[in-house]
Structures are given as structure tokens and as C-alpha cells.
PDB file of C-alpha atoms and ligand atoms in Angstrom:
ATOM      1  CA  MET A  13      46.142  -6.022 -38.112  1.00  0.00           C
ATOM      2  CA  GLU A  14      45.214  -2.513 -39.307  1.00  0.00           C
ATOM      3  CA  LEU A  15      43.076  -3.760 -42.222  1.00  0.00           C
ATOM      4  CA  ASN A  16      41.711  -6.968 -40.740  1.00  0.00           C
ATOM      5  CA  LYS A  17      39.250  -8.594 -43.234  1.00  0.00           C
ATOM      6  CA  LYS A  18      38.869  -5.341 -45.151  1.00  0.00           C
ATOM      7  CA  THR A  19      38.563  -5.825 -48.916  1.00  0.00           C
ATOM      8  CA  ILE A  20      40.791  -3.298 -50.675  1.00  0.00           C
ATOM      9  CA  ILE A  21      41.301  -2.626 -54.392  1.00  0.00           C
ATOM     10  CA  VAL A  22      44.889  -1.643 -55.308  1.00  0.00           C
ATOM     11  CA  THR A  23      45.621  -0.385 -58.816  1.00  0.00           C
ATOM     12  CA  GLY A  24      49.127  -0.038 -60.128  1.00  0.00           C
ATOM     13  CA  ALA A  25      49.797  -3.257 -58.206  1.00  0.00           C
ATOM     14  CA  SER A  26      52.187  -4.659 -60.829  1.00  0.00           C
ATOM     15  CA  SER A  27      55.049  -2.346 -59.825  1.00  0.00           C
ATOM     16  CA  GLY A  28      56.471   0.196 -57.402  1.00  0.00           C
ATOM     17  CA  ILE A  29      54.187   1.738 -54.780  1.00  0.00           C
ATOM     18  CA  GLY A  30      51.159  -0.415 -55.641  1.00  0.00           C
ATOM     19  CA  LYS A  31      53.162  -3.621 -55.476  1.00  0.00           C
ATOM     20  CA  ALA A  32      54.531  -2.669 -52.051  1.00  0.00           C
ATOM     21  CA  ALA A  33      51.013  -1.700 -50.939  1.00  0.00           C
ATOM     22  CA  ALA A  34      49.588  -5.071 -51.992  1.00  0.00           C
ATOM     23  CA  SER A  35      52.010  -6.955 -49.746  1.00  0.00           C
ATOM     24  CA  LEU A  36      51.730  -4.490 -46.844  1.00  0.00           C
ATOM     25  CA  PHE A  37      47.925  -4.359 -46.867  1.00  0.00           C
ATOM     26  CA  ALA A  38      47.677  -8.167 -47.068  1.00  0.00           C
ATOM     27  CA  ALA A  39      50.136  -8.516 -44.175  1.00  0.00           C
ATOM     28  CA  GLU A  40      47.800  -6.208 -42.219  1.00  0.00           C
ATOM     29  CA  GLY A  41      44.890  -8.571 -42.869  1.00  0.00           C
ATOM     30  CA  ALA A  42      43.341  -7.127 -46.030  1.00  0.00           C
ATOM     31  CA  GLN A  43      41.835  -9.140 -48.854  1.00  0.00           C
ATOM     32  CA  VAL A  44      43.484  -7.392 -51.797  1.00  0.00           C
ATOM     33  CA  VAL A  45      42.064  -7.030 -55.310  1.00  0.00           C
ATOM     34  CA  LEU A  46      44.909  -6.130 -57.637  1.00  0.00           C
ATOM     35  CA  GLY A  47      44.775  -4.196 -60.908  1.00  0.00           C
ATOM     36  CA  ALA A  48      47.212  -3.083 -63.649  1.00  0.00           C
ATOM     37  CA  ARG A  49      47.818  -4.051 -67.310  1.00  0.00           C
ATOM     38  CA  ARG A  50      50.645  -6.591 -66.849  1.00  0.00           C
ATOM     39  CA  ALA A  51      48.914  -9.854 -65.963  1.00  0.00           C
ATOM     40  CA  GLY A  52      52.179 -11.724 -65.344  1.00  0.00           C
ATOM     41  CA  ASN A  53      53.312  -9.203 -62.733  1.00  0.00           C
ATOM     42  CA  LEU A  54      49.908  -9.207 -61.014  1.00  0.00           C
ATOM     43  CA  GLU A  55      49.961 -12.989 -60.816  1.00  0.00           C
ATOM     44  CA  ILE A  56      53.407 -12.911 -59.184  1.00  0.00           C
ATOM     45  CA  VAL A  57      52.323 -10.270 -56.643  1.00  0.00           C
ATOM     46  CA  ALA A  58      49.123 -12.213 -55.847  1.00  0.00           C
ATOM     47  CA  GLU A  59      51.038 -15.475 -55.422  1.00  0.00           C
ATOM     48  CA  ARG A  60      53.489 -13.731 -53.084  1.00  0.00           C
ATOM     49  CA  VAL A  61      50.562 -12.501 -50.975  1.00  0.00           C
ATOM     50  CA  LYS A  62      49.018 -15.976 -50.867  1.00  0.00           C
ATOM     51  CA  SER A  63      52.267 -17.733 -50.007  1.00  0.00           C
ATOM     52  CA  ALA A  64      52.615 -15.330 -47.060  1.00  0.00           C
ATOM     53  CA  GLY A  65      49.172 -16.469 -45.840  1.00  0.00           C
ATOM     54  CA  GLY A  66      47.131 -13.605 -47.289  1.00  0.00           C
ATOM     55  CA  GLU A  67      44.163 -13.403 -49.663  1.00  0.00           C
ATOM     56  CA  ALA A  68      44.383 -11.877 -53.139  1.00  0.00           C
ATOM     57  CA  ALA A  69      42.518 -11.718 -56.439  1.00  0.00           C
ATOM     58  CA  TRP A  70      43.645  -9.930 -59.585  1.00  0.00           C
ATOM     59  CA  LEU A  71      42.322  -8.751 -62.917  1.00  0.00           C
ATOM     60  CA  ALA A  72      44.481  -7.247 -65.644  1.00  0.00           C
ATOM     61  CA  GLY A  73      43.119  -4.187 -67.429  1.00  0.00           C
ATOM     62  CA  ASP A  74      43.619  -0.587 -68.438  1.00  0.00           C
ATOM     63  CA  VAL A  75      42.430   2.154 -66.070  1.00  0.00           C
ATOM     64  CA  ARG A  76      41.685   4.356 -69.111  1.00  0.00           C
ATOM     65  CA  GLU A  77      38.939   1.937 -70.169  1.00  0.00           C
ATOM     66  CA  HIS A  78      35.505   2.722 -68.790  1.00  0.00           C
ATOM     67  CA  GLY A  79      34.530  -0.806 -67.773  1.00  0.00           C
ATOM     68  CA  TYR A  80      37.707  -1.722 -65.891  1.00  0.00           C
ATOM     69  CA  ALA A  81      36.980   0.075 -62.610  1.00  0.00           C
ATOM     70  CA  GLN A  82      33.552  -1.590 -62.436  1.00  0.00           C
ATOM     71  CA  ALA A  83      35.113  -4.978 -63.263  1.00  0.00           C
ATOM     72  CA  LEU A  84      37.486  -4.625 -60.292  1.00  0.00           C
ATOM     73  CA  VAL A  85      34.557  -3.738 -58.010  1.00  0.00           C
ATOM     74  CA  ASP A  86      32.615  -6.745 -59.366  1.00  0.00           C
ATOM     75  CA  LEU A  87      35.631  -8.985 -58.664  1.00  0.00           C
ATOM     76  CA  ALA A  88      35.857  -7.686 -55.090  1.00  0.00           C
ATOM     77  CA  ILE A  89      32.156  -8.320 -54.499  1.00  0.00           C
ATOM     78  CA  GLY A  90      32.199 -11.709 -56.263  1.00  0.00           C
ATOM     79  CA  LYS A  91      35.260 -12.986 -54.432  1.00  0.00           C
ATOM     80  CA  PHE A  92      34.999 -11.329 -51.003  1.00  0.00           C
ATOM     81  CA  GLY A  93      31.387 -10.085 -50.828  1.00  0.00           C
ATOM     82  CA  LYS A  94      32.149  -6.403 -50.133  1.00  0.00           C
ATOM     83  CA  LEU A  95      34.436  -3.454 -50.765  1.00  0.00           C
ATOM     84  CA  ASP A  96      35.889  -1.476 -47.867  1.00  0.00           C
ATOM     85  CA  GLY A  97      38.605   0.538 -49.524  1.00  0.00           C
ATOM     86  CA  ALA A  98      40.442   1.410 -52.722  1.00  0.00           C
ATOM     87  CA  PHE A  99      43.962   2.631 -53.364  1.00  0.00           C
ATOM     88  CA  ASN A 100      43.523   4.137 -56.828  1.00  0.00           C
ATOM     89  CA  ASN A 101      47.211   4.421 -57.477  1.00  0.00           C
ATOM     90  CA  ALA A 102      47.923   3.591 -61.144  1.00  0.00           C
ATOM     91  CA  GLY A 103      49.577   6.461 -62.951  1.00  0.00           C
ATOM     92  CA  ALA A 104      52.037   7.494 -65.621  1.00  0.00           C
ATOM     93  CA  VAL A 105      54.259  10.519 -66.234  1.00  0.00           C
ATOM     94  CA  GLY A 106      53.870  10.650 -70.029  1.00  0.00           C
ATOM     95  CA  ALA A 107      56.224  12.523 -72.331  1.00  0.00           C
ATOM     96  CA  MET A 108      58.254  15.222 -70.581  1.00  0.00           C
ATOM     97  CA  THR A 109      58.215  18.315 -72.771  1.00  0.00           C
ATOM     98  CA  PRO A 110      57.270  22.002 -72.568  1.00  0.00           C
ATOM     99  CA  VAL A 111      53.609  22.677 -73.359  1.00  0.00           C
ATOM    100  CA  PRO A 112      54.167  24.343 -76.770  1.00  0.00           C
ATOM    101  CA  ASP A 113      55.845  21.134 -77.944  1.00  0.00           C
ATOM    102  CA  MET A 114      53.450  18.732 -76.242  1.00  0.00           C
ATOM    103  CA  ASP A 115      51.169  16.582 -78.393  1.00  0.00           C
ATOM    104  CA  VAL A 116      47.486  16.868 -77.545  1.00  0.00           C
ATOM    105  CA  ALA A 117      47.491  13.058 -77.556  1.00  0.00           C
ATOM    106  CA  ASN A 118      50.031  13.021 -74.704  1.00  0.00           C
ATOM    107  CA  TRP A 119      47.977  15.538 -72.718  1.00  0.00           C
ATOM    108  CA  ASN A 120      44.807  13.476 -73.185  1.00  0.00           C
ATOM    109  CA  ASP A 121      46.537  10.227 -72.331  1.00  0.00           C
ATOM    110  CA  VAL A 122      48.086  11.509 -69.091  1.00  0.00           C
ATOM    111  CA  ILE A 123      44.785  13.052 -67.984  1.00  0.00           C
ATOM    112  CA  ALA A 124      42.942   9.808 -68.825  1.00  0.00           C
ATOM    113  CA  THR A 125      45.452   7.600 -67.006  1.00  0.00           C
ATOM    114  CA  ASN A 126      45.856   9.713 -63.878  1.00  0.00           C
ATOM    115  CA  LEU A 127      42.669  11.742 -63.448  1.00  0.00           C
ATOM    116  CA  THR A 128      39.760  10.350 -65.459  1.00  0.00           C
ATOM    117  CA  SER A 129      40.667   6.890 -64.146  1.00  0.00           C
ATOM    118  CA  ALA A 130      40.097   8.200 -60.605  1.00  0.00           C
ATOM    119  CA  PHE A 131      36.705   9.613 -61.573  1.00  0.00           C
ATOM    120  CA  LEU A 132      35.747   6.245 -63.112  1.00  0.00           C
ATOM    121  CA  ALA A 133      37.029   4.379 -60.050  1.00  0.00           C
ATOM    122  CA  ALA A 134      35.100   6.571 -57.603  1.00  0.00           C
ATOM    123  CA  LYS A 135      31.962   6.278 -59.742  1.00  0.00           C
ATOM    124  CA  ALA A 136      32.117   2.477 -59.512  1.00  0.00           C
ATOM    125  CA  GLN A 137      33.334   2.224 -55.895  1.00  0.00           C
ATOM    126  CA  ILE A 138      31.211   4.744 -53.988  1.00  0.00           C
ATOM    127  CA  PRO A 139      27.784   3.106 -54.549  1.00  0.00           C
ATOM    128  CA  VAL A 140      28.891  -0.265 -53.143  1.00  0.00           C
ATOM    129  CA  MET A 141      30.692   1.371 -50.230  1.00  0.00           C
ATOM    130  CA  THR A 142      27.620   3.465 -49.449  1.00  0.00           C
ATOM    131  CA  ALA A 143      25.417   0.378 -49.567  1.00  0.00           C
ATOM    132  CA  HIS A 144      27.678  -1.390 -47.034  1.00  0.00           C
ATOM    133  CA  GLY A 145      27.926   1.489 -44.548  1.00  0.00           C
ATOM    134  CA  GLY A 146      31.009   3.323 -45.808  1.00  0.00           C
ATOM    135  CA  GLY A 147      34.568   2.989 -47.002  1.00  0.00           C
ATOM    136  CA  SER A 148      37.822   4.761 -47.730  1.00  0.00           C
ATOM    137  CA  ILE A 149      39.185   5.832 -51.121  1.00  0.00           C
ATOM    138  CA  VAL A 150      42.751   7.037 -51.651  1.00  0.00           C
ATOM    139  CA  PHE A 151      44.059   8.626 -54.850  1.00  0.00           C
ATOM    140  CA  THR A 152      47.803   8.777 -55.468  1.00  0.00           C
ATOM    141  CA  SER A 153      48.470  12.403 -56.334  1.00  0.00           C
ATOM    142  CA  SER A 154      52.020  13.846 -56.203  1.00  0.00           C
ATOM    143  CA  PHE A 155      54.196  16.657 -54.899  1.00  0.00           C
ATOM    144  CA  VAL A 156      54.364  17.586 -58.597  1.00  0.00           C
ATOM    145  CA  GLY A 157      51.507  19.996 -59.237  1.00  0.00           C
ATOM    146  CA  TYR A 158      51.241  20.921 -55.569  1.00  0.00           C
ATOM    147  CA  SER A 159      53.559  22.901 -53.318  1.00  0.00           C
ATOM    148  CA  ASN A 160      57.153  23.123 -54.588  1.00  0.00           C
ATOM    149  CA  GLY A 161      56.336  20.682 -57.363  1.00  0.00           C
ATOM    150  CA  GLY A 162      56.379  22.912 -60.450  1.00  0.00           C
ATOM    151  CA  LEU A 163      58.886  20.880 -62.423  1.00  0.00           C
ATOM    152  CA  PRO A 164      59.360  22.003 -66.063  1.00  0.00           C
ATOM    153  CA  GLY A 165      58.127  19.637 -68.771  1.00  0.00           C
ATOM    154  CA  MET A 166      55.551  17.992 -66.503  1.00  0.00           C
ATOM    155  CA  ALA A 167      52.463  20.133 -67.147  1.00  0.00           C
ATOM    156  CA  ALA A 168      50.098  17.292 -68.046  1.00  0.00           C
ATOM    157  CA  TYR A 169      51.247  15.203 -65.114  1.00  0.00           C
ATOM    158  CA  ALA A 170      51.086  18.177 -62.714  1.00  0.00           C
ATOM    159  CA  ALA A 171      47.588  19.146 -63.890  1.00  0.00           C
ATOM    160  CA  SER A 172      46.337  15.575 -63.547  1.00  0.00           C
ATOM    161  CA  LYS A 173      47.780  15.194 -60.053  1.00  0.00           C
ATOM    162  CA  ALA A 174      46.502  18.598 -58.872  1.00  0.00           C
ATOM    163  CA  GLY A 175      43.129  17.568 -60.291  1.00  0.00           C
ATOM    164  CA  LEU A 176      43.105  14.565 -57.964  1.00  0.00           C
ATOM    165  CA  VAL A 177      43.248  16.922 -54.965  1.00  0.00           C
ATOM    166  CA  GLY A 178      40.172  18.770 -56.218  1.00  0.00           C
ATOM    167  CA  LEU A 179      38.411  15.503 -56.983  1.00  0.00           C
ATOM    168  CA  ALA A 180      39.130  14.189 -53.467  1.00  0.00           C
ATOM    169  CA  GLN A 181      37.828  17.423 -51.930  1.00  0.00           C
ATOM    170  CA  SER A 182      34.558  17.318 -53.877  1.00  0.00           C
ATOM    171  CA  LEU A 183      34.007  13.619 -53.270  1.00  0.00           C
ATOM    172  CA  GLY A 184      34.939  13.944 -49.605  1.00  0.00           C
ATOM    173  CA  SER A 185      32.267  16.562 -49.206  1.00  0.00           C
ATOM    174  CA  GLU A 186      29.679  14.752 -51.335  1.00  0.00           C
ATOM    175  CA  HIS A 187      29.908  11.414 -49.505  1.00  0.00           C
ATOM    176  CA  ALA A 188      30.931  12.251 -45.922  1.00  0.00           C
ATOM    177  CA  ALA A 189      27.398  11.686 -44.640  1.00  0.00           C
ATOM    178  CA  ALA A 190      27.478   8.172 -46.105  1.00  0.00           C
ATOM    179  CA  ASN A 191      30.754   7.488 -44.254  1.00  0.00           C
ATOM    180  CA  VAL A 192      32.712   7.239 -47.498  1.00  0.00           C
ATOM    181  CA  ARG A 193      36.019   9.061 -47.008  1.00  0.00           C
ATOM    182  CA  VAL A 194      38.110  10.227 -49.975  1.00  0.00           C
ATOM    183  CA  ASN A 195      41.666  11.517 -49.584  1.00  0.00           C
ATOM    184  CA  ALA A 196      44.616  12.286 -51.824  1.00  0.00           C
ATOM    185  CA  LEU A 197      48.084  11.000 -50.955  1.00  0.00           C
ATOM    186  CA  LEU A 198      50.928  13.186 -52.246  1.00  0.00           C
ATOM    187  CA  PRO A 199      54.213  11.291 -52.322  1.00  0.00           C
ATOM    188  CA  GLY A 200      57.560  12.928 -52.816  1.00  0.00           C
ATOM    189  CA  GLY A 201      60.086  11.266 -55.089  1.00  0.00           C
ATOM    190  CA  THR A 202      59.912   7.502 -54.617  1.00  0.00           C
ATOM    191  CA  VAL A 203      62.344   4.854 -55.839  1.00  0.00           C
ATOM    192  CA  THR A 204      60.275   2.977 -58.416  1.00  0.00           C
ATOM    193  CA  PRO A 205      60.586   2.417 -62.174  1.00  0.00           C
ATOM    194  CA  ALA A 206      58.605   5.654 -62.746  1.00  0.00           C
ATOM    195  CA  GLY A 207      60.729   7.451 -60.168  1.00  0.00           C
ATOM    196  CA  GLY A 208      64.024   6.751 -61.927  1.00  0.00           C
ATOM    197  CA  GLU A 209      64.960   3.420 -60.349  1.00  0.00           C
ATOM    198  CA  GLY A 210      68.102   2.145 -62.061  1.00  0.00           C
ATOM    199  CA  ASN A 211      69.114   5.611 -63.255  1.00  0.00           C
ATOM    200  CA  PRO A 212      71.659   7.047 -60.764  1.00  0.00           C
ATOM    201  CA  ASP A 213      71.585  10.546 -62.319  1.00  0.00           C
ATOM    202  CA  VAL A 214      67.793  10.854 -61.954  1.00  0.00           C
ATOM    203  CA  LEU A 215      67.869   9.420 -58.428  1.00  0.00           C
ATOM    204  CA  ALA A 216      70.598  11.882 -57.392  1.00  0.00           C
ATOM    205  CA  PHE A 217      68.724  14.858 -58.917  1.00  0.00           C
ATOM    206  CA  VAL A 218      65.379  13.970 -57.321  1.00  0.00           C
ATOM    207  CA  SER A 219      66.966  13.101 -53.968  1.00  0.00           C
ATOM    208  CA  GLY A 220      68.637  16.527 -53.983  1.00  0.00           C
ATOM    209  CA  LEU A 221      65.268  18.284 -54.320  1.00  0.00           C
ATOM    210  CA  HIS A 222      64.164  16.955 -50.940  1.00  0.00           C
ATOM    211  CA  PRO A 223      65.284  18.490 -47.635  1.00  0.00           C
ATOM    212  CA  MET A 224      65.823  14.912 -46.436  1.00  0.00           C
ATOM    213  CA  LYS A 225      68.231  14.466 -49.388  1.00  0.00           C
ATOM    214  CA  ARG A 226      66.789  11.100 -50.252  1.00  0.00           C
ATOM    215  CA  MET A 227      63.770   9.569 -51.929  1.00  0.00           C
ATOM    216  CA  ALA A 228      61.068   7.456 -50.293  1.00  0.00           C
ATOM    217  CA  SER A 229      60.935   3.701 -50.535  1.00  0.00           C
ATOM    218  CA  PRO A 230      57.679   2.359 -52.006  1.00  0.00           C
ATOM    219  CA  THR A 231      56.828   0.883 -48.609  1.00  0.00           C
ATOM    220  CA  GLU A 232      57.087   4.294 -46.902  1.00  0.00           C
ATOM    221  CA  ILE A 233      54.389   5.584 -49.262  1.00  0.00           C
ATOM    222  CA  ALA A 234      52.318   2.407 -48.890  1.00  0.00           C
ATOM    223  CA  GLN A 235      52.381   2.901 -45.090  1.00  0.00           C
ATOM    224  CA  ALA A 236      50.743   6.319 -45.520  1.00  0.00           C
ATOM    225  CA  ALA A 237      48.087   4.782 -47.780  1.00  0.00           C
ATOM    226  CA  LEU A 238      47.555   2.102 -45.124  1.00  0.00           C
ATOM    227  CA  PHE A 239      46.844   4.839 -42.567  1.00  0.00           C
ATOM    228  CA  LEU A 240      44.278   6.511 -44.850  1.00  0.00           C
ATOM    229  CA  LEU A 241      42.559   3.175 -45.557  1.00  0.00           C
ATOM    230  CA  SER A 242      42.511   2.105 -41.919  1.00  0.00           C
ATOM    231  CA  ASP A 243      40.317   3.075 -38.998  1.00  0.00           C
ATOM    232  CA  ARG A 244      43.211   5.226 -37.704  1.00  0.00           C
ATOM    233  CA  SER A 245      42.084   8.055 -40.013  1.00  0.00           C
ATOM    234  CA  THR A 246      38.315   8.028 -39.508  1.00  0.00           C
ATOM    235  CA  PHE A 247      38.070  11.840 -39.150  1.00  0.00           C
ATOM    236  CA  MET A 248      39.996  12.523 -42.380  1.00  0.00           C
ATOM    237  CA  THR A 249      38.286  13.223 -45.654  1.00  0.00           C
ATOM    238  CA  GLY A 250      39.002  15.528 -48.582  1.00  0.00           C
ATOM    239  CA  SER A 251      42.600  15.940 -47.413  1.00  0.00           C
ATOM    240  CA  PRO A 252      45.737  16.320 -49.486  1.00  0.00           C
ATOM    241  CA  MET A 253      48.208  14.329 -47.356  1.00  0.00           C
ATOM    242  CA  LEU A 254      51.851  15.150 -48.083  1.00  0.00           C
ATOM    243  CA  VAL A 255      54.403  12.373 -47.587  1.00  0.00           C
ATOM    244  CA  ASP A 256      57.235  14.159 -49.295  1.00  0.00           C
ATOM    245  CA  GLY A 257      60.418  14.236 -47.234  1.00  0.00           C
ATOM    246  CA  GLY A 258      59.885  17.943 -46.554  1.00  0.00           C
ATOM    247  CA  MET A 259      59.570  18.937 -50.226  1.00  0.00           C
ATOM    248  CA  SER A 260      56.720  21.342 -49.443  1.00  0.00           C
ATOM    249  CA  VAL A 261      58.848  23.246 -46.919  1.00  0.00           C
ATOM    250  CA  ARG A 262      61.916  23.429 -49.172  1.00  0.00           C
ATOM    251  CA  LEU A 263      63.298  26.990 -49.072  1.00  0.00           C
ATOM    252  CA  THR A 264      65.125  27.098 -52.416  1.00  0.00           C
TER     253      THR A 264
HETATM  254  P1  NAP B 323      55.508   2.434 -61.377  1.00  0.00           P
HETATM  255  O1  NAP B 323      56.365   1.500 -60.626  1.00  0.00           O
HETATM  256  O2  NAP B 323      55.851   2.769 -62.792  1.00  0.00           O
HETATM  257  O3  NAP B 323      54.015   1.918 -61.301  1.00  0.00           O
HETATM  258  C1  NAP B 323      52.993   2.485 -62.048  1.00  0.00           C
HETATM  259  C2  NAP B 323      51.823   1.531 -61.974  1.00  0.00           C
HETATM  260  O4  NAP B 323      50.693   2.080 -62.669  1.00  0.00           O
HETATM  261  C3  NAP B 323      52.147   0.197 -62.616  1.00  0.00           C
HETATM  262  O5  NAP B 323      51.644  -0.839 -61.813  1.00  0.00           O
HETATM  263  C4  NAP B 323      51.411   0.264 -63.939  1.00  0.00           C
HETATM  264  O6  NAP B 323      51.001  -1.035 -64.302  1.00  0.00           O
HETATM  265  C5  NAP B 323      50.188   1.101 -63.560  1.00  0.00           C
HETATM  266  N1  NAP B 323      49.596   1.734 -64.722  1.00  0.00           N
HETATM  267  C6  NAP B 323      50.118   2.742 -65.476  1.00  0.00           C
HETATM  268  N2  NAP B 323      49.288   3.023 -66.490  1.00  0.00           N
HETATM  269  C7  NAP B 323      48.231   2.170 -66.384  1.00  0.00           C
HETATM  270  C8  NAP B 323      47.071   1.961 -67.155  1.00  0.00           C
HETATM  271  N3  NAP B 323      46.797   2.696 -68.250  1.00  0.00           N
HETATM  272  N4  NAP B 323      46.181   1.015 -66.751  1.00  0.00           N
HETATM  273  C9  NAP B 323      46.453   0.258 -65.641  1.00  0.00           C
HETATM  274  N5  NAP B 323      47.526   0.420 -64.890  1.00  0.00           N
HETATM  275  C10 NAP B 323      48.418   1.360 -65.257  1.00  0.00           C
HETATM  276  O7  NAP B 323      55.435   3.835 -60.632  1.00  0.00           O
HETATM  277  P2  NAP B 323      55.080   4.264 -59.128  1.00  0.00           P
HETATM  278  O8  NAP B 323      56.074   5.295 -58.783  1.00  0.00           O
HETATM  279  O9  NAP B 323      54.866   3.081 -58.254  1.00  0.00           O
HETATM  280  O10 NAP B 323      53.697   5.011 -59.391  1.00  0.00           O
HETATM  281  C11 NAP B 323      52.527   4.783 -58.608  1.00  0.00           C
HETATM  282  C12 NAP B 323      51.807   6.099 -58.448  1.00  0.00           C
HETATM  283  O11 NAP B 323      52.602   6.988 -57.668  1.00  0.00           O
HETATM  284  C13 NAP B 323      51.541   6.821 -59.765  1.00  0.00           C
HETATM  285  O12 NAP B 323      50.249   7.382 -59.752  1.00  0.00           O
HETATM  286  C14 NAP B 323      52.591   7.920 -59.770  1.00  0.00           C
HETATM  287  O13 NAP B 323      52.196   9.026 -60.555  1.00  0.00           O
HETATM  288  C15 NAP B 323      52.638   8.247 -58.291  1.00  0.00           C
HETATM  289  N6  NAP B 323      53.813   8.972 -57.807  1.00  0.00           N
HETATM  290  C16 NAP B 323      55.065   8.455 -57.988  1.00  0.00           C
HETATM  291  C17 NAP B 323      56.160   9.153 -57.506  1.00  0.00           C
HETATM  292  C18 NAP B 323      57.569   8.646 -57.706  1.00  0.00           C
HETATM  293  O14 NAP B 323      58.533   9.414 -57.506  1.00  0.00           O
HETATM  294  N7  NAP B 323      57.756   7.370 -58.035  1.00  0.00           N
HETATM  295  C19 NAP B 323      55.988  10.379 -56.847  1.00  0.00           C
HETATM  296  C20 NAP B 323      54.690  10.867 -56.661  1.00  0.00           C
HETATM  297  C21 NAP B 323      53.612  10.146 -57.147  1.00  0.00           C
HETATM  298  P3  NAP B 323      51.062  -1.654 -65.791  1.00  0.00           P
HETATM  299  O15 NAP B 323      52.214  -1.024 -66.506  1.00  0.00           O
HETATM  300  O16 NAP B 323      51.237  -3.115 -65.528  1.00  0.00           O
HETATM  301  O17 NAP B 323      49.742  -1.326 -66.379  1.00  0.00           O
END
């Protein structure tokens, strides 16, 4: 039980990596607090956790809205009395287009969904973690925007995900003395709806980018998040942790 009785917020829990994380964390003893916009999906994920003997609460909302991060923290405190960790994982790719053709609205939306949401989450989560002796925050960044991840048409996404590394570094430094750790998890291509699931051409292209010649399963990425949220990683903060099938050491 790597997360025994730890209360953990998971955003993006309606699909893909977040959905896999919800089940994995609960199986490792966590009380999970699930967030995303699709209430029906969250309810199904929460019921699956409960029927497997775990504990879950959920609240549908939009991570771009300023009150939502605080509402998830309030739910964690109201239901479980504390907050030990957060997997701030919700994200979206946005429109894929070269910058000269990119709408400002798309830029703003991708930054709000992927980066400003993390700022809002940390702002709401850190005070309660500090008050209870510490905690662990994980942002889902990406290989895109980091080493070997300069894919054309993905400038807004890349900038938002690179921004999460800088945010984790600053927060890691700011709150280390309070025992609040903040790390960025950088997955390689992962088989989820956002990662091209159901589209064989996309899956083949992205698999081919990786030295391992395959993509990750959502659970493989969730396992890395589990490590960062657990007491196995107590000397890690401000780190960009690559879980990318060797993408960063790709030669061509
Ligand atoms: P996914 O299956 O499409 O899941 C994305 C999740 O984010 C969904 O649960 C979605 O929920 C939530 N979300 C998106 N916009 C939201 C908003 N405005 N408010 C609240 N929730 C929102 O994709 P995934 O691959 O699991 O993505 C999870 C994270 O991994 C993302 O940050 C993504 O950028 C990152 N990532 C993915 C890959 C990959 O290859 N798949 C690689 C590197 C990094 P609702 O639609 O219900 O709101």
C-alpha cells in the first residue's frame, strides 16, 4: 500500500492517464478526489474504485475556472479531512497548426487549460498541505516542449508543458522547507484518446518516434505518478521526470 490513507486529488480522471491513476492510487490505499468536466465519466470511475473496496469522491468542473481547484481542495478536506497529494493531470492539445495560422484564442485556451490550471491548483493546494505538515504535487508535463519534443504545429501545447517544468522548479524551491514537494512528470506518447487511441496511423507514427517503438499504457504513466506521490520519492522536488520510452535519447 504505497499511498495508504493518503488523500489525493486527481484531475483529468474521466479519461486516459487520470482514469488509470484513479484506480491505481485507490488500489494502493489512497482516498481519491476526482476532477474533470464529464460528470458521467467521473461517476463511473468513482463507482469502479468503490466497488473494488476503495474510497472516492468526485466533483465535475473546468480547470480553467478559478474556483474549481479550491472546490476540489474543499471536497478533499470536507470528505477526508486532509490533502496529502495532487496529480494535476488534466490537459488538452488544442488546435494543431503553425504559429502564424494559430488563433490567439487557441493559444490562450491551451495555456489556461494546461499551465494556468496548474498555477491555480498549486495556489489552492499548497496552503492546506503546509498546514498539515507537507504533501506532494505532480504536474503532467510532456516530452513535447522538452528534449526531442519539438513537434511542428504544437507550439501552444509545447510552451504550456515546458512552463509546467519551470513552475515545478519554482514551487519546489519555494515550499521545500514546508515539506511540500512539487515535480513534473513528462510522459512520452501514451495510448489515450488524446494520444491517438483508435487511430492506427497516429499510433504508428507516435510509436515510431520512440526508441522503444511503442507508446506507454496509461497505467505505466500512472505508476510513475504513484512514485512521485508516495514516500518512495521523499528527496525529489522540482524535478522534470521523464517517462518517455527513451524519447529524450533518440538519435534521429
Ligand atoms: P485524455 O484521455 O484526453 O484525458 C484528458 C483529461 O483532461 C480528461 O479527463 C479531460 O476531462 C481532462 N480535461 C481536459 N480539459 C479539461 C478542462 N478544461 N477542465 C477539466 N478537465 C479537463 O488524455 P491523456 O493522454 O490521458 O492526458 C492526460 C495528460 O497527459 C494531459 O495533461 C496530456 O497533455 C498529458 N500527456 C499525454 C500524452 C499522450 O500521448 N497521451 C503524452 C504526454 C502528456 P473532461 O474532458 O471530462 O473535462
